[in-house]
XYZ file of C-alpha atoms in Angstrom:
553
model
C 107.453 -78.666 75.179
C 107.890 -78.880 71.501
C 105.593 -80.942 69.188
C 108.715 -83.300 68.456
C 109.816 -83.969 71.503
C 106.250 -84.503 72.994
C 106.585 -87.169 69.939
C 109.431 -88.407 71.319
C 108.213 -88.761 74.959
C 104.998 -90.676 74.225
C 107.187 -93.166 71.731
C 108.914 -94.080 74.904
C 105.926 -94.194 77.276
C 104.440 -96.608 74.628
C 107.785 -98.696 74.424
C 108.007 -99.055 78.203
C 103.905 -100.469 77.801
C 105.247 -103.050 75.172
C 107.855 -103.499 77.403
C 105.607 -104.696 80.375
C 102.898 -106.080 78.190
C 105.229 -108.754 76.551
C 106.543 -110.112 79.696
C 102.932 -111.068 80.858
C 101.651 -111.499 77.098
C 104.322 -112.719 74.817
C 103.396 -112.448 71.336
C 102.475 -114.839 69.025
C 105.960 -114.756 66.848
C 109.159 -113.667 67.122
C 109.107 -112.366 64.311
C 106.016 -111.081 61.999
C 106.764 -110.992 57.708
C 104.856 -110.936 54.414
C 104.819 -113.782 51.854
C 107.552 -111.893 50.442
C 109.420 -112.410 54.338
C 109.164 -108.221 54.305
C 109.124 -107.692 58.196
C 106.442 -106.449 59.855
C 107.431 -104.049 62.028
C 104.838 -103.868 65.353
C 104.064 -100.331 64.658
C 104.350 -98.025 61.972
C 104.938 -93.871 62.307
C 105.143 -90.936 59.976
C 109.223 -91.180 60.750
C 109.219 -94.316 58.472
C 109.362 -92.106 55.056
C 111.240 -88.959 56.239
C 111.995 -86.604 53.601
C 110.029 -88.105 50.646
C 107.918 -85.729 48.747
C 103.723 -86.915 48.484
C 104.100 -85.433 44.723
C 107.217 -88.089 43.771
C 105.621 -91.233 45.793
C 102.024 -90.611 45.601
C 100.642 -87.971 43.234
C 97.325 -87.814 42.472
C 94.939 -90.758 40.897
C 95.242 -90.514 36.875
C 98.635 -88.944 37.350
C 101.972 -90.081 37.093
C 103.454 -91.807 39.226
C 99.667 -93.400 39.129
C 100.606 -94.943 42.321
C 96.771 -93.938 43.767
C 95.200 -95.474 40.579
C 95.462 -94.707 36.563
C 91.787 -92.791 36.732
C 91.304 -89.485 38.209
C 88.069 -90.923 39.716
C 88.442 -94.640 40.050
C 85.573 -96.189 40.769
C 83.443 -92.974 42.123
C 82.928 -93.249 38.194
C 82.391 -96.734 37.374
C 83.306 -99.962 39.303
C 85.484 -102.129 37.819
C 84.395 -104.664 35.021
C 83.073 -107.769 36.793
C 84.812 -110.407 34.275
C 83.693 -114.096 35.903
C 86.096 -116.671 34.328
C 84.028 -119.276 32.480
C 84.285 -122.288 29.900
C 83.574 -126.250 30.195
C 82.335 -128.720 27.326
C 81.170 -127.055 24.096
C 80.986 -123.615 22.871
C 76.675 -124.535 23.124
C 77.236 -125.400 27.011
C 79.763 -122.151 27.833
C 77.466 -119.574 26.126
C 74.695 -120.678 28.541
C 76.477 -120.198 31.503
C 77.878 -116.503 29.579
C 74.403 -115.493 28.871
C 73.368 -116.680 32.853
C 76.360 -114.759 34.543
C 75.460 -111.930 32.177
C 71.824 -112.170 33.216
C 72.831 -111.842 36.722
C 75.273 -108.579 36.349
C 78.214 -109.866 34.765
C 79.868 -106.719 33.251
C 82.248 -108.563 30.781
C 83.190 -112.174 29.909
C 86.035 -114.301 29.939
C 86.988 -117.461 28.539
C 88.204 -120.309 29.934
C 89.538 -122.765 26.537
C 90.361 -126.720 27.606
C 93.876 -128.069 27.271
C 93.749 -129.238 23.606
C 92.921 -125.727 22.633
C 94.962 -123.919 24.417
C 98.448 -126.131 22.968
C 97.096 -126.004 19.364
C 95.222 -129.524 19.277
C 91.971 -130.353 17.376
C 89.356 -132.201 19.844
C 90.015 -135.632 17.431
C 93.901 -135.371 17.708
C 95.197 -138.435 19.487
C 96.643 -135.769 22.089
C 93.102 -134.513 22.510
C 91.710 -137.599 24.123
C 89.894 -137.731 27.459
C 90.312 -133.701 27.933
C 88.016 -132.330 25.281
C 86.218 -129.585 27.083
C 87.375 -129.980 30.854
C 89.196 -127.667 32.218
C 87.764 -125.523 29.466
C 85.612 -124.529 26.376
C 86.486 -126.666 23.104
C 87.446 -124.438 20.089
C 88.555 -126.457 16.998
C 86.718 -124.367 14.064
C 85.027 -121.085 13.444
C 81.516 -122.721 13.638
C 82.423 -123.147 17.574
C 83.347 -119.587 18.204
C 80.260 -118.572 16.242
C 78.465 -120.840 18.695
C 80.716 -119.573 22.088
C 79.002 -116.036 21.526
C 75.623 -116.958 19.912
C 73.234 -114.200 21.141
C 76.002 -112.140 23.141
C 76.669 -108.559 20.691
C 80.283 -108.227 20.403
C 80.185 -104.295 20.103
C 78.469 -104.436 23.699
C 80.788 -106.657 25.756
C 84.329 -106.659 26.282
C 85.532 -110.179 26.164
C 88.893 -111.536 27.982
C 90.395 -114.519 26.332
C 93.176 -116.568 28.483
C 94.620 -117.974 25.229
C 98.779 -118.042 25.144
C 100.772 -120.183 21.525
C 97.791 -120.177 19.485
C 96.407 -116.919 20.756
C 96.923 -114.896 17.168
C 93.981 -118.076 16.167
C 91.518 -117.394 18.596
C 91.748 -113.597 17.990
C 91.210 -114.040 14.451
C 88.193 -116.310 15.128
C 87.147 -113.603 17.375
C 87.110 -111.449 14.717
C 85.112 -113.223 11.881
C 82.868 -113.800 14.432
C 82.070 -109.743 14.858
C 82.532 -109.942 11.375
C 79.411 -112.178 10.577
C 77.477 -110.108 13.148
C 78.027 -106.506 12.046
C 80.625 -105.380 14.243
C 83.894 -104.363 12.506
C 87.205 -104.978 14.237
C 87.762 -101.562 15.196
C 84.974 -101.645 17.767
C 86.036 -105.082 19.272
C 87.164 -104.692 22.726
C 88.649 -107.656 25.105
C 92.118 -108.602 26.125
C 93.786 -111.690 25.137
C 96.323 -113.255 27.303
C 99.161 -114.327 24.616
C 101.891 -113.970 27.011
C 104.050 -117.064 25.910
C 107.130 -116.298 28.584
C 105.029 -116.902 31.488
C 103.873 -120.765 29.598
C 107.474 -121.334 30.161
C 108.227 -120.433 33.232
C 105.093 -121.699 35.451
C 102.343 -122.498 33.003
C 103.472 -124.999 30.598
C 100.706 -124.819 28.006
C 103.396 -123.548 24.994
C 103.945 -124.591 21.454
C 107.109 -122.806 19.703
C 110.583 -121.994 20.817
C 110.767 -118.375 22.313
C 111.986 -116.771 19.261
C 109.298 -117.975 16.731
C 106.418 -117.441 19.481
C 107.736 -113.391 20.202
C 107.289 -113.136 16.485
C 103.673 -114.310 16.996
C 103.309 -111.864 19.819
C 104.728 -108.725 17.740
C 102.774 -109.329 14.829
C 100.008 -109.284 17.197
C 100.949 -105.874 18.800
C 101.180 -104.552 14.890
C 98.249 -105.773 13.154
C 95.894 -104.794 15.853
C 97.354 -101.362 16.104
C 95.902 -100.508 12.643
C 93.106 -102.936 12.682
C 91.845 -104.080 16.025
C 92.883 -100.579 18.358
C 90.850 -100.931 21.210
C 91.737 -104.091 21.965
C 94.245 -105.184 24.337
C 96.762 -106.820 22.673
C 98.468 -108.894 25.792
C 97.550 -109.509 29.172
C 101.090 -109.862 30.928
C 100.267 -112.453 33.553
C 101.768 -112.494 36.946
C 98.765 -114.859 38.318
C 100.344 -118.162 36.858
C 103.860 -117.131 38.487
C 102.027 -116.767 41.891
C 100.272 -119.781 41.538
C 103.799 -122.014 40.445
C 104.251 -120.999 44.260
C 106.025 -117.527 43.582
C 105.626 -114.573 46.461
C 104.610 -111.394 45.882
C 107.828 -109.498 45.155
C 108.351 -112.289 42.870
C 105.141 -112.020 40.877
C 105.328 -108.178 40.279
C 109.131 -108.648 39.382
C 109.105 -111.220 36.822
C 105.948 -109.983 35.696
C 107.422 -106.600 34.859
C 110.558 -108.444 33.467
C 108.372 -110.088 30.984
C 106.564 -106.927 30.076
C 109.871 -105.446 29.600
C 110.903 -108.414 26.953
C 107.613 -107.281 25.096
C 108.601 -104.005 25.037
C 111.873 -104.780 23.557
C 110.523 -107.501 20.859
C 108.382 -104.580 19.559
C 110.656 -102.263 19.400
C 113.104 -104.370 17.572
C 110.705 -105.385 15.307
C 109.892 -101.569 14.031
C 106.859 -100.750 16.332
C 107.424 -96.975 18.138
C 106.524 -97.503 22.112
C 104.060 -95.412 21.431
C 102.249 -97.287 19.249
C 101.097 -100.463 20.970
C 102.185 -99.308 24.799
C 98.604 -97.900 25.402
C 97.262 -101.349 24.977
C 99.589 -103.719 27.206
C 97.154 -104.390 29.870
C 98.698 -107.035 32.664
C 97.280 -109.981 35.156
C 97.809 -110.214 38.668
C 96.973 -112.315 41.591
C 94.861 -111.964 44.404
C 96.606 -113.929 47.806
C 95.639 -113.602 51.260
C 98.035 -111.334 52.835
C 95.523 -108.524 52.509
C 98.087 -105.366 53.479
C 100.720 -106.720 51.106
C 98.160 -107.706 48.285
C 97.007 -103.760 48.351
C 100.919 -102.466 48.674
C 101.663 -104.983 45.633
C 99.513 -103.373 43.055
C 100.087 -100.308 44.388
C 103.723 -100.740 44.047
C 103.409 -102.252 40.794
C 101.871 -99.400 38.760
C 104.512 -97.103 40.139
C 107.551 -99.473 38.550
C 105.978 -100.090 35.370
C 105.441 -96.275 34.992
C 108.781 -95.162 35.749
C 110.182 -97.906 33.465
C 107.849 -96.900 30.411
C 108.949 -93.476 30.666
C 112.700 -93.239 31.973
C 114.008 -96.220 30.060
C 111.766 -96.682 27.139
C 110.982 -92.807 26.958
C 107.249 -93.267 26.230
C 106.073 -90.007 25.677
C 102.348 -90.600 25.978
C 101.300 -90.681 29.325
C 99.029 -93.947 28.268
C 101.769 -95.546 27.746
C 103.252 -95.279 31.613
C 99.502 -96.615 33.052
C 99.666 -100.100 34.005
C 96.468 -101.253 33.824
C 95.501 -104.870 35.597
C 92.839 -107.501 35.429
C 93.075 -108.946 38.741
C 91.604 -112.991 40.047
C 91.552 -114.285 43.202
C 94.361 -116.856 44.217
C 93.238 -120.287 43.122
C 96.230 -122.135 45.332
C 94.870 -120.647 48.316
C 91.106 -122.747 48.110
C 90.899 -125.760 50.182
C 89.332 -128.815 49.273
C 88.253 -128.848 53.035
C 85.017 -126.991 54.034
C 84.968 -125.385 50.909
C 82.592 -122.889 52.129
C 85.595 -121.238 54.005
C 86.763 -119.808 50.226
C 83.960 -117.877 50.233
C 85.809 -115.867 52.775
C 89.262 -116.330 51.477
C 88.129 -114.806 48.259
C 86.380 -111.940 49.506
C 89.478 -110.613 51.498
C 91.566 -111.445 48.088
C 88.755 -109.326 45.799
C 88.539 -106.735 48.830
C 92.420 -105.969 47.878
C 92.545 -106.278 44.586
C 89.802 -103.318 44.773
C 91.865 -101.545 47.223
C 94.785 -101.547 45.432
C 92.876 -100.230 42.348
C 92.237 -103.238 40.191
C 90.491 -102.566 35.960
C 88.838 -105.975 36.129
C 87.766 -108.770 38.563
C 87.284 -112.476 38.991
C 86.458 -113.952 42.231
C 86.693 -117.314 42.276
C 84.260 -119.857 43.289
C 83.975 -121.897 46.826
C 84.266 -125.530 44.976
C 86.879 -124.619 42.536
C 89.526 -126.979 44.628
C 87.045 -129.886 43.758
C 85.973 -129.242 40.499
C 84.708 -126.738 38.420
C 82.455 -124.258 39.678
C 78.300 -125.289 39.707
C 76.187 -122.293 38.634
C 75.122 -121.469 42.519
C 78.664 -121.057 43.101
C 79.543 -119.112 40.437
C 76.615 -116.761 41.105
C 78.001 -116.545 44.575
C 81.385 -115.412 43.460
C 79.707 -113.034 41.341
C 77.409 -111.758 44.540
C 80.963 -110.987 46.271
C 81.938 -108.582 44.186
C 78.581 -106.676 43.652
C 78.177 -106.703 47.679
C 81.789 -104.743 47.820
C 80.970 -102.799 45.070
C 77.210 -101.522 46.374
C 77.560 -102.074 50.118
C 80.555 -101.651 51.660
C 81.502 -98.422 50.759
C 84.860 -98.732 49.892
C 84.498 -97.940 45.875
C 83.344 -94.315 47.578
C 87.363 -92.679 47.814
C 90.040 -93.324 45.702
C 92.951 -95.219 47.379
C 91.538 -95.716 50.899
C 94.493 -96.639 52.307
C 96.261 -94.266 50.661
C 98.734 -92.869 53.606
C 98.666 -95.457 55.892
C 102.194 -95.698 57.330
C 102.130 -99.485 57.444
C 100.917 -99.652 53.648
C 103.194 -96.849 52.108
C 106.189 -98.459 53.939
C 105.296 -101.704 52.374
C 104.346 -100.222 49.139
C 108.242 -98.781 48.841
C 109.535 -102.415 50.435
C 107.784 -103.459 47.624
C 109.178 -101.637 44.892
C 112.683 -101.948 46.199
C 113.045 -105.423 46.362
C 111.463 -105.897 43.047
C 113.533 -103.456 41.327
C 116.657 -105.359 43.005
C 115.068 -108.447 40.891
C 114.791 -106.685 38.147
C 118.809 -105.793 37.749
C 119.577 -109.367 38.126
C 117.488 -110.269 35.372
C 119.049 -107.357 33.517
C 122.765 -108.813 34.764
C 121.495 -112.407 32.946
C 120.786 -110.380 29.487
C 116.861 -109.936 30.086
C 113.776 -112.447 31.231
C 113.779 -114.490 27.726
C 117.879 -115.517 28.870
C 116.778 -115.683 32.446
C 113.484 -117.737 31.275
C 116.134 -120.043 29.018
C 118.688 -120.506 32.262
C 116.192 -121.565 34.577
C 116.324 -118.670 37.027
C 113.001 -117.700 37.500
C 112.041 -120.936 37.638
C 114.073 -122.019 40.231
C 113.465 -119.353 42.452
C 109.370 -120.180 42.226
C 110.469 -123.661 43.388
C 112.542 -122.432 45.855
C 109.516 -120.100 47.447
C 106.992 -123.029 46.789
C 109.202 -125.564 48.871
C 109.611 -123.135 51.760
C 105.631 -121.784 51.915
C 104.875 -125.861 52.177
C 106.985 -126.649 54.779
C 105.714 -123.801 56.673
C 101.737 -125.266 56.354
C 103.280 -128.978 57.089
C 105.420 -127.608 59.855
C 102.108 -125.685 61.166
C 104.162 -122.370 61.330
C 101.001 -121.014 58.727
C 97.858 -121.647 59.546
C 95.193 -122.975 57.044
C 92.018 -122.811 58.454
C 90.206 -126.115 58.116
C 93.123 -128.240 56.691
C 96.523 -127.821 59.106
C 94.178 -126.735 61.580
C 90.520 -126.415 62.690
C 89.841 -129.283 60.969
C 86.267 -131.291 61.022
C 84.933 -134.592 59.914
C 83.396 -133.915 56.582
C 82.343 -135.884 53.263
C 83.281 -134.057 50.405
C 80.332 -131.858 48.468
C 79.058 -134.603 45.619
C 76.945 -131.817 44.411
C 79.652 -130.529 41.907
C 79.516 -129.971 38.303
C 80.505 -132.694 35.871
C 81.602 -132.296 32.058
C 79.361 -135.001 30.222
C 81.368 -137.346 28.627
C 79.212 -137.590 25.519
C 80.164 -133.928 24.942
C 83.310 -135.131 23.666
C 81.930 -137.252 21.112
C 79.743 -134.281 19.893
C 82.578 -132.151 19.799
C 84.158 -134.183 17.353
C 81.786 -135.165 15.097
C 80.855 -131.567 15.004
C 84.386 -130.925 13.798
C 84.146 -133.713 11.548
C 81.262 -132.366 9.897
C 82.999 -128.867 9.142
C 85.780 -130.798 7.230
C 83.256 -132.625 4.950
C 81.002 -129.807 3.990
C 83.916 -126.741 3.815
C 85.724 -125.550 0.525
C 88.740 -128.152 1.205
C 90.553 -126.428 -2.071
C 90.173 -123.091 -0.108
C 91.835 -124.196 3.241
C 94.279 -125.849 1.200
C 95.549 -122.179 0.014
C 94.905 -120.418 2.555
C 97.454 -122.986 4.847
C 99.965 -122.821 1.818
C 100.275 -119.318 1.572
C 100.250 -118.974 5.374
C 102.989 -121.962 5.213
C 105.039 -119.586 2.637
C 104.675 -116.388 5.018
C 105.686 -117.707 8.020
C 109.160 -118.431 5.947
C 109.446 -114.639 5.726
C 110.553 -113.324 9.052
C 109.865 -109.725 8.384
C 105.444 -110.644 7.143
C 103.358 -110.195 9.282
C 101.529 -113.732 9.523
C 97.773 -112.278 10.933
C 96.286 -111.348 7.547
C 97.137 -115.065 6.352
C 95.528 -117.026 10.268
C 92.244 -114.618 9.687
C 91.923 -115.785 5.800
C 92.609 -119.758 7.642
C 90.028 -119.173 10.129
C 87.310 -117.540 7.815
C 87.693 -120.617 5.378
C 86.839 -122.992 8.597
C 90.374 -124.387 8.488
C 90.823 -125.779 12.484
C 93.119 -124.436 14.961
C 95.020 -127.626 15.126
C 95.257 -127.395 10.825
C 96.747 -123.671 11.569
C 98.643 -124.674 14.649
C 100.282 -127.744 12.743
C 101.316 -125.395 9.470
C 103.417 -123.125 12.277
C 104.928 -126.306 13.860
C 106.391 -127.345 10.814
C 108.314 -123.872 10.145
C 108.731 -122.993 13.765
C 109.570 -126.487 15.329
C 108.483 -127.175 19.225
C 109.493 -125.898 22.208
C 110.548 -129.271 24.754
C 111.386 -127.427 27.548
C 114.397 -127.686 30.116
């Protein structure tokens, strides 16, 4: 008998078992699908990719397609950076808990700014009041960033910044800051987020029109391509998508769309892909379908390099690597025995590792309460050293490389985004789509039908649709000390008494006069602002009379 059809024979054997074992065992659903509603078929064979060629799928790790990873050693070298997310109160209050998490094995930082800061607000605007430093660190004036990374040697950590209208400030604050301490730009490293199209489209946290706030985002790309090069230069964030209530195909495809709108800004503003391609770095989310979380990423870095070099023609093979921070999914924490997260989140950073993630944040068990205590945060931290040391899966690249269920999903993937992607190209690109509504409506759609499948009980939340207890909620969770506000802005007050008001006065005018110009490039002009201690609301303002506001829908 020949090997195939001794193949065939046992196929049937095994379907005549199902056969018999259904009838006295029926299973649990009719039918089985991913977030994405991918099917799930019951079993998976080497017949589900006939024909396909390992070298055009799969390749090897660190070469194109990068489908196995973007390093030809992954993690074998070094583990990923362990980035904790991390701001509240005042810059004094966030560099403790920096210098703690770094203390404890903390690899790189990332910071967490409060509302007012992140739409352009000083902490004494009217707008300001009753959220200075909650959900995040307040940053109205150089002093605070000098503050934010008092002790911590910029030319030794990379820092992550999840900044979006006024990122071009905080970079430039960044950036005096090395100055002061020694460290020229050039050696800066970090990532800051400054991807505006997401803000509209599931965030919210903008400032300017779209056209005004790509023009930010460009002059970005250019100015650190001479001056800041190893830094990452936008962190093209799927996360926010997924957590507007998006699925997975979703996240990946309007991700990339987004990605692809960068792409095209630069290039139409005179930038070569060449130039600043190396340095897009992008954000994903971590959910709980662990199999479809892996194929996701997996599928990801495979679109995003054939895009960069069949349609742009990027000839340097940087360019084609898409390279991904990755955090844990926020929406799927419970307020409800919270200490169930801690397992949620170690699946999530298990498959964010398996799929080949650059950077890591696991979130913490009370984050669905309130921001995260220091024990908790030190726990989150703990989950990703255990995978890293202990379990043994950092040992081979692409574990699950192979697997016919995950390689099947991984192309599912990729097809089904790509079919998103030539709609968006059919509505004249993701800023039109943004501006129409359409990705927007189709999170809401995907949010409104995962909810009625938790209220209907179809999914299964552990410990709040089902498996529930009797419980008092935690009290032992960390508050933001109201008095901190108060400091905040007296501290800001203070900076606009004693500064040379005659010198912020200039520097505003002449960054007032460039931003008339749309061809200057308007960084040279925020870092000579920041440097004279003018406040990011001062800067902010100067760009919201030229630019206008964005209103939304």
């Amino acid at each position: 008998m020949s090997e195939q059809s001794k193949y065939h024979e046992q196929e049937q054997q095994w379907k005549t078992d199902v056969e018999k074992t259904t009838k006295r065992f029926p299973e649990r659903k009719e039918e089985f699908i991913t977030s994405s509603e991918i099917p799930i078929d019951r079993l998976y064979t080497p017949e589900e990719n006939p024909g396909e060629t390992y070298e055009d799928k799969l390749g090897f790790p660190g070469q194109y397609p990068y489908t196995r990873g973007i390093q030809p050693t992954m993690y074998r070298s070094r583990y990923w950076t362990m980035r904790q997310y991390a701001g509240f109160g005042s810059a004094e209050e966030t560099n403790k808990r920096f210098r703690y998490l770094l203390e404890q094995g903390q690899t790189g930082l990332s910071v967490a700014f409060d509302l007012p800061t992140q739409i352009g607000y000083d902490s004494d605007d009217p707008m300001a009041e009753g959220e200075v430093g909650k959900v995040g660190v307040a940053i109205d004036t150089l002093k605070d960033m000098e503050q934010l990374f008092d002790q911590i040697p910029l030319d030794k950590v990379s820092t992550s910044m999840t900044i979006n209208a006024p990122a071009s400030i905080l970079l430039c604050m960044y950036i005096a800051v090395g100055e002061k301490q020694g460290v020229p730009m050039e050696k800066l490293t970090g990532t800051i987020q400054n991807d505006i199209l997401k803000e509209y489209i599931a965030r919210g946290t903008y400032i300017y029109p779209p056209k005004p706030s790509m023009r930010l985002i460009t002059n970005i790309f250019g100015y650190c391509q001479t001056h800041v090069p190893k830094f990452n230069t936008i962190s093209i964030s799927g996360y926010h998508i997924r957590e507007a209530g998006s699925t997975a195909v979703q996240e990946v495809a309007f991700t990339i769309a987004n990605g692809m709108a960068y792409v095209d800004a630069a290039i139409e503003s005179g930038l070569e892909v060449d130039q600043f391609a190396p340095r897009l770095a992008f954000f994903f989310n971590a959910h709980n379908q662990f199999f479809e979380e892996v194929a996701k990423f997996r599928a990801a870095r495979r679109i995003w390099a054939k895009i960069m070099k069949e349609h742009y023609q990027a000839e340097n093979p940087k360019s084609w690597k898409l390279r991904f921070h990755t955090q844990t999914g926020g929406s799927t924490l419970t307020a409800q025995q919270p200490d169930n997260n801690i397992v949620r989140v170690t699946l999530q950073a298990l498959a964010a590792v398996m799929g080949g993630t650059q950077s890591l944040h696991t979130n913490s068990r009370d984050e669905a309460l309130a921001l995260p205590t220091e024990d908790s945060a030190r726990i989150a931290l703990r989950t990703q050293q255990i995978i890293a040391n202990e379990s043994g899966v950092a040992d081979t690249i692409d574990p699950l490389g192979g697997s016919y269920y995950v390689e099947s999903l991984t192309d599912k993937i990729e097809e089904e985004v790509n079919d998103y992607l030539e709609r968006i190209d059919k509505l004249g690109g993701a800023v039109q789509a943004v501006e129409d509504g359409y990705m927007q409506r189709e999170i809401h759609q995907s949010a409104y039908d995962a909810q009625k499948k938790i209220e209907s009980g179809e999914d299964i939340i552990v410990g709040m649709n089902e498996f529930r207890i009797e419980e008092e909620i935690n009290p032992d969770l960390l508050r933001v000390d109201e008095a901190l506000e108060a400091h905040q802005i007296e501290q800001t007050k203070n900076i606009r008494e004693t500064r040379d008001q005659q010198l912020v006065d200039d520097c505003l005018n002449n960054l007032k006069e460039a931003a008339r110009h749309e061809n200057e490039n308007l960084m040279p002009y925020i870092l000579e602002a920041v440097k004279a201690y003018a406040t990011v609301g001062e800067i902010a303002n100067v760009l919201r009379e030229e630019f206008g506001e964005y209103t939304g829908m």
